[in-house]
PDB file of C-alpha atoms in Angstrom:
ATOM      1  CA  MET A  21       9.644 -11.703   5.806  1.00 96.00           C
ATOM      2  CA  ILE A  22       7.419  -9.674   3.868  1.00 98.00           C
ATOM      3  CA  VAL A  23       3.168 -10.978   3.924  1.00 98.00           C
ATOM      4  CA  GLY A  24       1.834 -10.141   0.635  1.00 97.00           C
ATOM      5  CA  ALA A  25       3.691 -11.506  -2.343  1.00 96.00           C
ATOM      6  CA  GLY A  26       1.854  -8.934  -5.034  1.00 93.00           C
ATOM      7  CA  ALA A  27       3.858  -5.954  -7.012  1.00 92.00           C
ATOM      8  CA  MET A  28       5.204  -3.639  -4.420  1.00 94.00           C
ATOM      9  CA  GLY A  29       6.267  -6.894  -1.837  1.00 97.00           C
ATOM     10  CA  CYS A  30       8.013  -8.475  -4.963  1.00 97.00           C
ATOM     11  CA  LEU A  31       9.859  -5.958  -5.465  1.00 96.00           C
ATOM     12  CA  PHE A  32      10.750  -4.845  -1.885  1.00 97.00           C
ATOM     13  CA  GLY A  33      11.328  -8.597  -1.562  1.00 97.00           C
ATOM     14  CA  ALA A  34      13.964  -9.028  -5.362  1.00 97.00           C
ATOM     15  CA  ARG A  35      15.714  -6.008  -3.780  1.00 96.00           C
ATOM     16  CA  LEU A  36      16.575  -6.642  -0.337  1.00 98.00           C
ATOM     17  CA  ALA A  37      17.276 -10.166  -1.505  1.00 97.00           C
ATOM     18  CA  GLN A  38      19.633  -8.883  -4.020  1.00 96.00           C
ATOM     19  CA  ALA A  39      21.156  -6.704  -1.439  1.00 97.00           C
ATOM     20  CA  GLY A  40      21.872  -9.701   0.662  1.00 97.00           C
ATOM     21  CA  TYR A  41      19.242 -10.026   3.116  1.00 96.00           C
ATOM     22  CA  GLU A  42      17.759 -13.507   3.976  1.00 94.00           C
ATOM     23  CA  LEU A  43      13.946 -13.179   4.110  1.00 94.00           C
ATOM     24  CA  MET A  44      10.690 -15.185   2.728  1.00 96.00           C
ATOM     25  CA  LEU A  45       7.862 -14.241   0.676  1.00 97.00           C
ATOM     26  CA  VAL A  46       4.096 -15.067   2.780  1.00 97.00           C
ATOM     27  CA  ASP A  47       0.874 -15.147   0.381  1.00 97.00           C
ATOM     28  CA  VAL A  48      -1.585 -17.291  -0.314  1.00 95.00           C
ATOM     29  CA  TRP A  49      -1.505 -17.797  -4.734  1.00 95.00           C
ATOM     30  CA  ARG A  50       0.283 -21.397  -4.693  1.00 96.00           C
ATOM     31  CA  GLU A  51       0.655 -20.504  -8.508  1.00 97.00           C
ATOM     32  CA  HIS A  52       2.458 -17.440  -7.295  1.00 97.00           C
ATOM     33  CA  ILE A  53       4.661 -19.338  -4.676  1.00 97.00           C
ATOM     34  CA  ASP A  54       5.756 -22.061  -6.921  1.00 97.00           C
ATOM     35  CA  ALA A  55       7.330 -20.211  -9.698  1.00 98.00           C
ATOM     36  CA  ILE A  56       9.302 -18.013  -7.269  1.00 98.00           C
ATOM     37  CA  ASN A  57      10.215 -21.128  -5.835  1.00 97.00           C
ATOM     38  CA  SER A  58      11.000 -22.840  -9.040  1.00 97.00           C
ATOM     39  CA  ALA A  59      12.375 -20.656 -11.116  1.00 97.00           C
ATOM     40  CA  GLY A  60      13.330 -17.343  -9.057  1.00 97.00           C
ATOM     41  CA  LEU A  61      11.225 -14.332  -8.893  1.00 98.00           C
ATOM     42  CA  LYS A  62      11.478 -12.473 -12.399  1.00 97.00           C
ATOM     43  CA  ILE A  63      11.974  -8.681 -11.988  1.00 96.00           C
ATOM     44  CA  GLU A  64      11.978  -6.367 -15.216  1.00 94.00           C
ATOM     45  CA  THR A  65      13.283  -2.538 -14.867  1.00 89.00           C
ATOM     46  CA  GLU A  66      14.954  -0.523 -17.302  1.00 87.00           C
ATOM     47  CA  GLN A  67      18.084  -2.415 -16.815  1.00 88.00           C
ATOM     48  CA  GLY A  68      16.707  -5.233 -18.379  1.00 92.00           C
ATOM     49  CA  GLU A  69      15.080  -8.447 -16.519  1.00 94.00           C
ATOM     50  CA  GLN A  70      16.854  -9.786 -13.423  1.00 95.00           C
ATOM     51  CA  THR A  71      16.174 -13.160 -11.529  1.00 97.00           C
ATOM     52  CA  VAL A  72      15.957 -13.287  -8.135  1.00 97.00           C
ATOM     53  CA  LYS A  73      16.513 -16.112  -5.841  1.00 97.00           C
ATOM     54  CA  ILE A  74      13.991 -15.925  -2.829  1.00 96.00           C
ATOM     55  CA  ASN A  75      12.105 -17.916  -1.090  1.00 95.00           C
ATOM     56  CA  ALA A  76       8.411 -18.013  -0.695  1.00 97.00           C
ATOM     57  CA  GLY A  77       6.001 -19.947   0.980  1.00 96.00           C
ATOM     58  CA  THR A  78       2.001 -20.199   2.511  1.00 96.00           C
ATOM     59  CA  ALA A  79       1.876 -19.301   6.412  1.00 94.00           C
ATOM     60  CA  ASP A  80       1.062 -22.498   7.413  1.00 92.00           C
ATOM     61  CA  ALA A  81       4.276 -24.118   5.465  1.00 90.00           C
ATOM     62  CA  ILE A  82       7.226 -21.896   7.158  1.00 89.00           C
ATOM     63  CA  ASP A  83       9.842 -21.826   9.746  1.00 88.00           C
ATOM     64  CA  PHE A  84      10.873 -18.276   9.495  1.00 85.00           C
ATOM     65  CA  ARG A  85      11.688 -15.959  12.890  1.00 90.00           C
ATOM     66  CA  PRO A  86      11.811 -12.651  10.983  1.00 94.00           C
ATOM     67  CA  ASP A  87      13.578  -9.965  12.903  1.00 95.00           C
ATOM     68  CA  LEU A  88      11.135  -7.536  10.844  1.00 97.00           C
ATOM     69  CA  VAL A  89       7.551  -7.660   8.848  1.00 97.00           C
ATOM     70  CA  ILE A  90       6.796  -6.191   6.030  1.00 98.00           C
ATOM     71  CA  VAL A  91       3.064  -5.812   5.374  1.00 98.00           C
ATOM     72  CA  PHE A  92       1.451  -5.487   2.043  1.00 97.00           C
ATOM     73  CA  THR A  93      -1.453  -7.086   1.947  1.00 96.00           C
ATOM     74  CA  LYS A  94      -4.544  -4.816   1.050  1.00 93.00           C
ATOM     75  CA  THR A  95      -5.454  -3.377   4.083  1.00 93.00           C
ATOM     76  CA  LEU A  96      -8.925  -5.703   4.397  1.00 92.00           C
ATOM     77  CA  HIS A  97      -6.950  -8.765   5.057  1.00 94.00           C
ATOM     78  CA  THR A  98      -4.198  -7.095   7.230  1.00 96.00           C
ATOM     79  CA  ALA A  99      -5.604  -8.960  10.093  1.00 96.00           C
ATOM     80  CA  ALA A 100      -5.985 -12.433   8.560  1.00 96.00           C
ATOM     81  CA  ALA A 101      -2.486 -12.456   7.510  1.00 97.00           C
ATOM     82  CA  LEU A 102      -0.857 -10.983  10.570  1.00 97.00           C
ATOM     83  CA  ASP A 103      -2.861 -14.091  12.031  1.00 97.00           C
ATOM     84  CA  SER A 104      -1.418 -16.284  10.103  1.00 96.00           C
ATOM     85  CA  VAL A 105       1.901 -16.036  10.735  1.00 96.00           C
ATOM     86  CA  CYS A 106       1.902 -14.278  14.196  1.00 96.00           C
ATOM     87  CA  HIS A 107       3.219 -17.640  15.669  1.00 94.00           C
ATOM     88  CA  LEU A 108       6.364 -16.898  14.560  1.00 95.00           C
ATOM     89  CA  PHE A 109       6.879 -13.383  16.139  1.00 96.00           C
ATOM     90  CA  ASP A 110       8.923 -13.259  19.225  1.00 94.00           C
ATOM     91  CA  ASP A 111       9.918 -10.210  21.009  1.00 93.00           C
ATOM     92  CA  ARG A 112      12.239  -8.812  18.947  1.00 94.00           C
ATOM     93  CA  THR A 113      10.148  -9.239  16.224  1.00 96.00           C
ATOM     94  CA  CYS A 114       9.302  -5.405  14.224  1.00 97.00           C
ATOM     95  CA  LEU A 115       6.613  -4.368  11.790  1.00 98.00           C
ATOM     96  CA  LEU A 116       6.268  -1.983   9.524  1.00 98.00           C
ATOM     97  CA  THR A 117       3.213  -0.808   7.236  1.00 98.00           C
ATOM     98  CA  LEU A 118       3.368   0.563   3.801  1.00 97.00           C
ATOM     99  CA  GLN A 119      -0.181  -0.673   2.927  1.00 96.00           C
ATOM    100  CA  ASN A 120      -2.702   1.818   1.335  1.00 93.00           C
ATOM    101  CA  GLY A 121      -5.170   3.242   2.994  1.00 95.00           C
ATOM    102  CA  LEU A 122      -5.498   4.063   7.033  1.00 96.00           C
ATOM    103  CA  GLY A 123      -6.374   1.983  10.131  1.00 94.00           C
ATOM    104  CA  ASN A 124      -3.416  -0.048   8.949  1.00 95.00           C
ATOM    105  CA  VAL A 125      -1.261   0.678  12.559  1.00 96.00           C
ATOM    106  CA  ASP A 126      -4.283   0.119  14.675  1.00 96.00           C
ATOM    107  CA  THR A 127      -4.607  -3.604  13.501  1.00 96.00           C
ATOM    108  CA  ALA A 128      -0.694  -4.669  13.275  1.00 97.00           C
ATOM    109  CA  ALA A 129      -0.878  -3.526  16.900  1.00 96.00           C
ATOM    110  CA  GLU A 130      -3.084  -5.849  18.029  1.00 97.00           C
ATOM    111  CA  PHE A 131      -0.134  -8.755  17.153  1.00 97.00           C
ATOM    112  CA  ILE A 132       2.837  -6.749  17.795  1.00 96.00           C
ATOM    113  CA  PRO A 133       3.515  -3.940  20.413  1.00 97.00           C
ATOM    114  CA  ILE A 134       3.084  -0.330  19.322  1.00 97.00           C
ATOM    115  CA  GLU A 135       6.489   0.582  20.157  1.00 96.00           C
ATOM    116  CA  ARG A 136       8.006  -2.050  17.315  1.00 97.00           C
ATOM    117  CA  VAL A 137       5.244  -0.630  14.844  1.00 97.00           C
ATOM    118  CA  MET A 138       6.401   1.017  12.472  1.00 97.00           C
ATOM    119  CA  HIS A 139       4.135   2.905   9.460  1.00 97.00           C
ATOM    120  CA  GLY A 140       5.392   4.448   5.896  1.00 97.00           C
ATOM    121  CA  VAL A 141       4.495   5.182   2.238  1.00 96.00           C
ATOM    122  CA  THR A 142       5.909   4.289  -0.355  1.00 95.00           C
ATOM    123  CA  ASN A 143       5.095   5.702  -4.491  1.00 90.00           C
ATOM    124  CA  TYR A 144       7.439   2.964  -6.188  1.00 90.00           C
ATOM    125  CA  PRO A 145       6.161   1.980  -9.392  1.00 86.00           C
ATOM    126  CA  SER A 146       5.641  -2.007  -9.703  1.00 89.00           C
ATOM    127  CA  ASP A 147       3.133  -4.486 -11.825  1.00 87.00           C
ATOM    128  CA  LEU A 148       2.818  -8.127 -11.664  1.00 90.00           C
ATOM    129  CA  GLN A 149       2.777  -9.534 -14.340  1.00 91.00           C
ATOM    130  CA  GLY A 150       1.738 -13.016 -13.861  1.00 94.00           C
ATOM    131  CA  PRO A 151       3.208 -15.845 -11.715  1.00 97.00           C
ATOM    132  CA  GLY A 152       6.542 -15.012 -10.505  1.00 97.00           C
ATOM    133  CA  ARG A 153       7.171 -12.079 -12.538  1.00 96.00           C
ATOM    134  CA  VAL A 154       7.464  -8.140 -11.515  1.00 95.00           C
ATOM    135  CA  SER A 155       7.835  -5.112 -13.844  1.00 92.00           C
ATOM    136  CA  SER A 156       9.092  -2.004 -11.924  1.00 90.00           C
ATOM    137  CA  LYS A 157      10.322   1.091 -14.094  1.00 84.00           C
ATOM    138  CA  GLY A 158      10.406   4.442 -12.838  1.00 83.00           C
ATOM    139  CA  SER A 159      11.789   6.050  -9.441  1.00 86.00           C
ATOM    140  CA  GLY A 160      10.175   6.656  -6.055  1.00 90.00           C
ATOM    141  CA  TYR A 161      10.507   7.217  -2.563  1.00 94.00           C
ATOM    142  CA  VAL A 162      10.194   5.228   0.758  1.00 97.00           C
ATOM    143  CA  LYS A 163       9.255   7.677   4.227  1.00 97.00           C
ATOM    144  CA  ILE A 164       8.737   5.347   7.573  1.00 97.00           C
ATOM    145  CA  TYR A 165       8.756   6.478  11.157  1.00 97.00           C
ATOM    146  CA  GLY A 166       7.489   4.760  14.513  1.00 97.00           C
ATOM    147  CA  ALA A 167       3.862   4.545  14.765  1.00 97.00           C
ATOM    148  CA  ASP A 168       4.135   5.696  18.302  1.00 96.00           C
ATOM    149  CA  GLY A 169       6.012   8.825  17.258  1.00 95.00           C
ATOM    150  CA  GLN A 170       9.387   7.497  18.320  1.00 96.00           C
ATOM    151  CA  LEU A 171      12.647   6.953  16.588  1.00 93.00           C
ATOM    152  CA  ARG A 172      13.922   3.902  17.823  1.00 93.00           C
ATOM    153  CA  ARG A 173      17.422   2.445  16.744  1.00 94.00           C
ATOM    154  CA  GLU A 174      15.654  -0.171  15.078  1.00 93.00           C
ATOM    155  CA  ASN A 175      13.924   2.524  12.841  1.00 94.00           C
ATOM    156  CA  GLN A 176      17.247   3.471  11.444  1.00 96.00           C
ATOM    157  CA  LEU A 177      18.832  -0.150  10.637  1.00 96.00           C
ATOM    158  CA  ILE A 178      15.289  -0.596   8.765  1.00 96.00           C
ATOM    159  CA  ALA A 179      15.927   2.614   7.089  1.00 97.00           C
ATOM    160  CA  GLU A 180      19.562   1.646   6.259  1.00 97.00           C
ATOM    161  CA  ALA A 181      18.643  -1.559   5.103  1.00 97.00           C
ATOM    162  CA  PHE A 182      16.329   0.132   2.319  1.00 98.00           C
ATOM    163  CA  SER A 183      19.210   2.556   1.495  1.00 97.00           C
ATOM    164  CA  LYS A 184      21.550  -0.193   0.976  1.00 97.00           C
ATOM    165  CA  ALA A 185      18.537  -2.222  -1.259  1.00 97.00           C
ATOM    166  CA  GLY A 186      18.711   0.682  -3.346  1.00 96.00           C
ATOM    167  CA  PHE A 187      15.473   2.619  -2.302  1.00 97.00           C
ATOM    168  CA  ASN A 188      15.629   6.136  -1.732  1.00 97.00           C
ATOM    169  CA  CYS A 189      14.312   5.773   1.882  1.00 97.00           C
ATOM    170  CA  VAL A 190      14.158   8.929   4.719  1.00 97.00           C
ATOM    171  CA  LEU A 191      13.310   8.286   8.123  1.00 98.00           C
ATOM    172  CA  ASP A 192      10.298  11.471   8.646  1.00 97.00           C
ATOM    173  CA  PRO A 193       8.358  12.104  11.923  1.00 96.00           C
ATOM    174  CA  ASP A 194       6.122  13.966   9.704  1.00 95.00           C
ATOM    175  CA  VAL A 195       5.446  10.812   7.429  1.00 96.00           C
ATOM    176  CA  GLU A 196       1.465  10.269   9.113  1.00 96.00           C
ATOM    177  CA  ARG A 197       1.016  13.756   6.878  1.00 97.00           C
ATOM    178  CA  ALA A 198       2.332  11.541   3.529  1.00 96.00           C
ATOM    179  CA  ILE A 199       0.485   8.683   4.175  1.00 97.00           C
ATOM    180  CA  TRP A 200      -2.956  10.851   4.177  1.00 98.00           C
ATOM    181  CA  GLU A 201      -2.076  12.997   1.183  1.00 97.00           C
ATOM    182  CA  LYS A 202      -1.217   9.321  -0.933  1.00 96.00           C
ATOM    183  CA  VAL A 203      -4.979   8.741   0.857  1.00 98.00           C
ATOM    184  CA  ALA A 204      -6.318  11.858  -1.049  1.00 98.00           C
ATOM    185  CA  PHE A 205      -4.620  10.490  -3.633  1.00 97.00           C
ATOM    186  CA  ASN A 206      -6.050   7.269  -3.898  1.00 97.00           C
ATOM    187  CA  ALA A 207      -9.468   8.053  -3.105  1.00 98.00           C
ATOM    188  CA  ALA A 208      -9.896  10.645  -5.627  1.00 98.00           C
ATOM    189  CA  LEU A 209      -8.585   8.907  -8.571  1.00 97.00           C
ATOM    190  CA  ASN A 210      -9.083   4.995  -7.740  1.00 97.00           C
ATOM    191  CA  SER A 211     -12.821   5.554  -6.637  1.00 98.00           C
ATOM    192  CA  LEU A 212     -13.417   7.795  -9.836  1.00 98.00           C
ATOM    193  CA  THR A 213     -11.524   5.230 -12.016  1.00 97.00           C
ATOM    194  CA  ALA A 214     -12.993   2.044 -10.314  1.00 98.00           C
ATOM    195  CA  VAL A 215     -16.756   3.764 -11.206  1.00 98.00           C
ATOM    196  CA  THR A 216     -16.452   4.353 -14.402  1.00 98.00           C
ATOM    197  CA  GLY A 217     -14.308   2.266 -15.384  1.00 97.00           C
ATOM    198  CA  MET A 218     -11.802   5.256 -17.242  1.00 97.00           C
ATOM    199  CA  THR A 219      -7.879   5.234 -17.354  1.00 96.00           C
ATOM    200  CA  VAL A 220      -6.638   7.734 -15.460  1.00 95.00           C
ATOM    201  CA  GLY A 221      -6.495   9.846 -18.735  1.00 96.00           C
ATOM    202  CA  GLU A 222     -10.004   9.308 -19.481  1.00 98.00           C
ATOM    203  CA  VAL A 223     -10.918  11.106 -15.964  1.00 98.00           C
ATOM    204  CA  GLY A 224      -8.545  13.611 -16.267  1.00 98.00           C
ATOM    205  CA  ALA A 225      -9.905  14.605 -20.065  1.00 98.00           C
ATOM    206  CA  SER A 226     -13.663  14.549 -18.853  1.00 98.00           C
ATOM    207  CA  ALA A 227     -16.099  17.440 -18.096  1.00 96.00           C
ATOM    208  CA  SER A 228     -16.208  16.139 -14.846  1.00 97.00           C
ATOM    209  CA  GLY A 229     -13.644  13.881 -13.519  1.00 98.00           C
ATOM    210  CA  PRO A 230     -11.513  16.756 -12.192  1.00 98.00           C
ATOM    211  CA  LEU A 231     -13.910  18.727 -10.331  1.00 98.00           C
ATOM    212  CA  LEU A 232     -14.954  15.464  -8.278  1.00 98.00           C
ATOM    213  CA  ALA A 233     -11.160  14.860  -7.957  1.00 98.00           C
ATOM    214  CA  GLN A 234     -10.514  17.758  -6.626  1.00 98.00           C
ATOM    215  CA  ARG A 235     -13.632  18.295  -4.700  1.00 98.00           C
ATOM    216  CA  ILE A 236     -12.431  14.295  -3.149  1.00 98.00           C
ATOM    217  CA  VAL A 237      -8.929  15.686  -2.518  1.00 98.00           C
ATOM    218  CA  ALA A 238     -10.352  19.226  -0.446  1.00 98.00           C
ATOM    219  CA  GLU A 239     -12.798  16.665   1.094  1.00 98.00           C
ATOM    220  CA  THR A 240      -9.816  14.616   2.568  1.00 98.00           C
ATOM    221  CA  GLY A 241      -7.973  17.607   3.454  1.00 98.00           C
ATOM    222  CA  LEU A 242     -10.597  18.766   5.796  1.00 98.00           C
ATOM    223  CA  VAL A 243     -11.002  15.684   7.416  1.00 98.00           C
ATOM    224  CA  ALA A 244      -7.132  15.377   7.786  1.00 98.00           C
ATOM    225  CA  ARG A 245      -6.879  18.822   9.819  1.00 97.00           C
ATOM    226  CA  SER A 246      -9.622  17.825  11.550  1.00 96.00           C
ATOM    227  CA  LYS A 247      -7.448  15.065  12.850  1.00 95.00           C
ATOM    228  CA  ASN A 248      -4.146  17.747  13.037  1.00 96.00           C
ATOM    229  CA  ILE A 249      -2.559  16.600  10.240  1.00 96.00           C
ATOM    230  CA  ALA A 250      -1.276  19.291   7.550  1.00 94.00           C
ATOM    231  CA  MET A 251      -2.041  17.555   4.555  1.00 96.00           C
ATOM    232  CA  ASP A 252      -0.896  19.912   1.859  1.00 96.00           C
ATOM    233  CA  GLU A 253      -3.847  19.707  -0.737  1.00 96.00           C
ATOM    234  CA  ASP A 254      -1.823  21.396  -3.091  1.00 97.00           C
ATOM    235  CA  ALA A 255       0.660  19.078  -3.179  1.00 96.00           C
ATOM    236  CA  VAL A 256      -1.941  16.382  -3.780  1.00 97.00           C
ATOM    237  CA  TRP A 257      -3.756  18.363  -6.292  1.00 97.00           C
ATOM    238  CA  GLN A 258      -0.273  18.818  -8.666  1.00 96.00           C
ATOM    239  CA  SER A 259       0.166  14.607  -7.897  1.00 94.00           C
ATOM    240  CA  VAL A 260      -2.673  13.805  -9.256  1.00 96.00           C
ATOM    241  CA  GLY A 261      -2.619  16.712 -12.506  1.00 96.00           C
ATOM    242  CA  LYS A 262       0.579  15.168 -12.852  1.00 93.00           C
ATOM    243  CA  ALA A 263      -0.664  11.751 -13.139  1.00 93.00           C
ATOM    244  CA  PHE A 264      -3.603  12.623 -15.785  1.00 95.00           C
ATOM    245  CA  ALA A 265      -0.878  14.091 -17.391  1.00 93.00           C
ATOM    246  CA  GLU A 266       1.954  11.484 -17.731  1.00 89.00           C
ATOM    247  CA  HIS A 267      -0.125   8.306 -16.413  1.00 88.00           C
ATOM    248  CA  ALA A 268      -2.812   8.518 -19.289  1.00 91.00           C
ATOM    249  CA  ASP A 269      -2.999   4.785 -19.914  1.00 91.00           C
ATOM    250  CA  HIS A 270      -3.080   3.155 -16.358  1.00 89.00           C
ATOM    251  CA  LYS A 271      -5.822   1.271 -14.666  1.00 90.00           C
ATOM    252  CA  PRO A 272      -5.235   1.798 -10.622  1.00 91.00           C
ATOM    253  CA  SER A 273      -5.393  -1.018  -8.393  1.00 90.00           C
ATOM    254  CA  MET A 274      -9.470  -0.748  -7.465  1.00 95.00           C
ATOM    255  CA  LEU A 275     -10.367  -0.471 -10.886  1.00 94.00           C
ATOM    256  CA  GLN A 276      -8.236  -3.878 -12.259  1.00 89.00           C
ATOM    257  CA  ASP A 277     -10.365  -4.786  -8.611  1.00 93.00           C
ATOM    258  CA  VAL A 278     -13.171  -4.231 -10.337  1.00 95.00           C
ATOM    259  CA  ILE A 279     -12.262  -5.797 -13.840  1.00 94.00           C
ATOM    260  CA  HIS A 280     -11.092  -8.912 -11.844  1.00 90.00           C
ATOM    261  CA  ARG A 281     -14.006  -9.321  -9.846  1.00 93.00           C
ATOM    262  CA  ARG A 282     -11.979  -9.093  -6.352  1.00 92.00           C
ATOM    263  CA  LYS A 283     -13.019  -6.947  -3.299  1.00 93.00           C
ATOM    264  CA  THR A 284     -11.623  -3.337  -2.913  1.00 96.00           C
ATOM    265  CA  GLU A 285      -9.712  -1.430  -0.876  1.00 96.00           C
ATOM    266  CA  ILE A 286     -12.736   1.104  -0.612  1.00 98.00           C
ATOM    267  CA  GLY A 287     -13.670   0.629   2.887  1.00 97.00           C
ATOM    268  CA  ALA A 288      -9.326   1.865   3.772  1.00 96.00           C
ATOM    269  CA  ILE A 289      -9.639   4.793   1.605  1.00 98.00           C
ATOM    270  CA  ASN A 290     -12.800   6.799   0.872  1.00 98.00           C
ATOM    271  CA  GLY A 291     -14.802   5.096   3.754  1.00 98.00           C
ATOM    272  CA  ALA A 292     -12.344   5.522   6.519  1.00 98.00           C
ATOM    273  CA  ILE A 293     -12.688   9.428   5.032  1.00 98.00           C
ATOM    274  CA  ALA A 294     -15.928   9.065   5.522  1.00 98.00           C
ATOM    275  CA  GLU A 295     -16.099   7.498   8.882  1.00 97.00           C
ATOM    276  CA  LEU A 296     -13.469   9.999  10.388  1.00 98.00           C
ATOM    277  CA  ALA A 297     -15.462  13.410   8.449  1.00 98.00           C
ATOM    278  CA  LEU A 298     -18.467  11.807  10.457  1.00 97.00           C
ATOM    279  CA  GLU A 299     -16.501  11.015  13.596  1.00 96.00           C
ATOM    280  CA  SER A 300     -15.795  15.199  13.428  1.00 96.00           C
ATOM    281  CA  GLY A 301     -19.112  16.490  12.699  1.00 97.00           C
ATOM    282  CA  ILE A 302     -17.800  16.952   8.992  1.00 97.00           C
ATOM    283  CA  GLU A 303     -19.597  16.456   5.469  1.00 98.00           C
ATOM    284  CA  VAL A 304     -17.828  15.085   2.954  1.00 98.00           C
ATOM    285  CA  PRO A 305     -20.516  14.356  -0.138  1.00 98.00           C
ATOM    286  CA  VAL A 306     -18.452  13.306  -2.971  1.00 98.00           C
ATOM    287  CA  THR A 307     -15.866  11.285  -1.232  1.00 98.00           C
ATOM    288  CA  GLU A 308     -18.920   9.640   0.217  1.00 98.00           C
ATOM    289  CA  THR A 309     -20.530   8.350  -2.611  1.00 98.00           C
ATOM    290  CA  LEU A 310     -18.325   7.897  -4.489  1.00 98.00           C
ATOM    291  CA  TYR A 311     -17.642   4.985  -1.423  1.00 98.00           C
ATOM    292  CA  HIS A 312     -21.044   3.950  -2.043  1.00 98.00           C
ATOM    293  CA  LEU A 313     -21.201   3.478  -5.671  1.00 98.00           C
ATOM    294  CA  VAL A 314     -17.807   1.111  -5.535  1.00 98.00           C
ATOM    295  CA  ARG A 315     -19.381  -0.876  -2.816  1.00 97.00           C
ATOM    296  CA  MET A 316     -22.374  -1.184  -4.727  1.00 97.00           C
ATOM    297  CA  ILE A 317     -20.374  -2.431  -7.801  1.00 97.00           C
ATOM    298  CA  GLU A 318     -18.513  -5.366  -5.103  1.00 95.00           C
ATOM    299  CA  GLN A 319     -21.671  -6.084  -4.043  1.00 93.00           C
ATOM    300  CA  LYS A 320     -23.466  -7.007  -7.375  1.00 91.00           C
ATOM    301  CA  LEU A 321     -19.749  -8.900  -8.513  1.00 85.00           C
ATOM    302  CA  GLU A 322     -20.270 -11.245  -5.453  1.00 83.00           C
ATOM    303  CA  HIS A 323     -23.863 -12.520  -7.241  1.00 72.00           C
TER     304      HIS A 323
END
């Protein structure tokens, strides 16, 4: 079962279904669900467009006992989404979060014992083109591991399933570092584009954008190290520089949320970094300022 049938949920659902796995997409967008059920999920790749038959529904309308629940909702919706499907869980159900931001494991552990929770990170590209339609062009990776730091047979089976579905998937005991590195990347680019309305390339070409991005990455690294996580700031900064050069026209999800007047994930990204920094007595002025600026924009859009 995939909870959150957005761009990433649909990509993973389509590939797993093509590999022969029985699954269900769970979402709240009725038009999207109806399109998938009536005409299949359309997925566009470098090889062209494919139609994948897959079942989709709202949480209250399905009766599907999952071995694995993959969560792809925004972090701010995690608790509500899991609460809506937890009646389908039993003592063998495992849960994997591949969401952005921090705090998802703590939320998941409120619904499933921590030894059956996995966390991870992925950078596969995917864009939702409309109801029942996604586009994914390019390669990526998936890194996963047990949220309690232990490797179990279930973890290996999940990694094997992803590999069978064509994903470049590895079991990485140091996955928490990868999660923090993605958080640092998102804290820089998502917040700056959301506040300025600029594309990634425009931020990179501006006089102050790269300086602010680099400071956010450095501040996130300080907080990560205070939690005994050896985040590679240089690797993150190289990824930011690559994004400036190769994804100049890209509008990150947080900017798209602002454009479409939706709540963003700023609380689970810049906000979570700032909160953990406060606990450790670390100052993160740029990261915290961007958090408050995005929250101001959100509050304006609510009215």
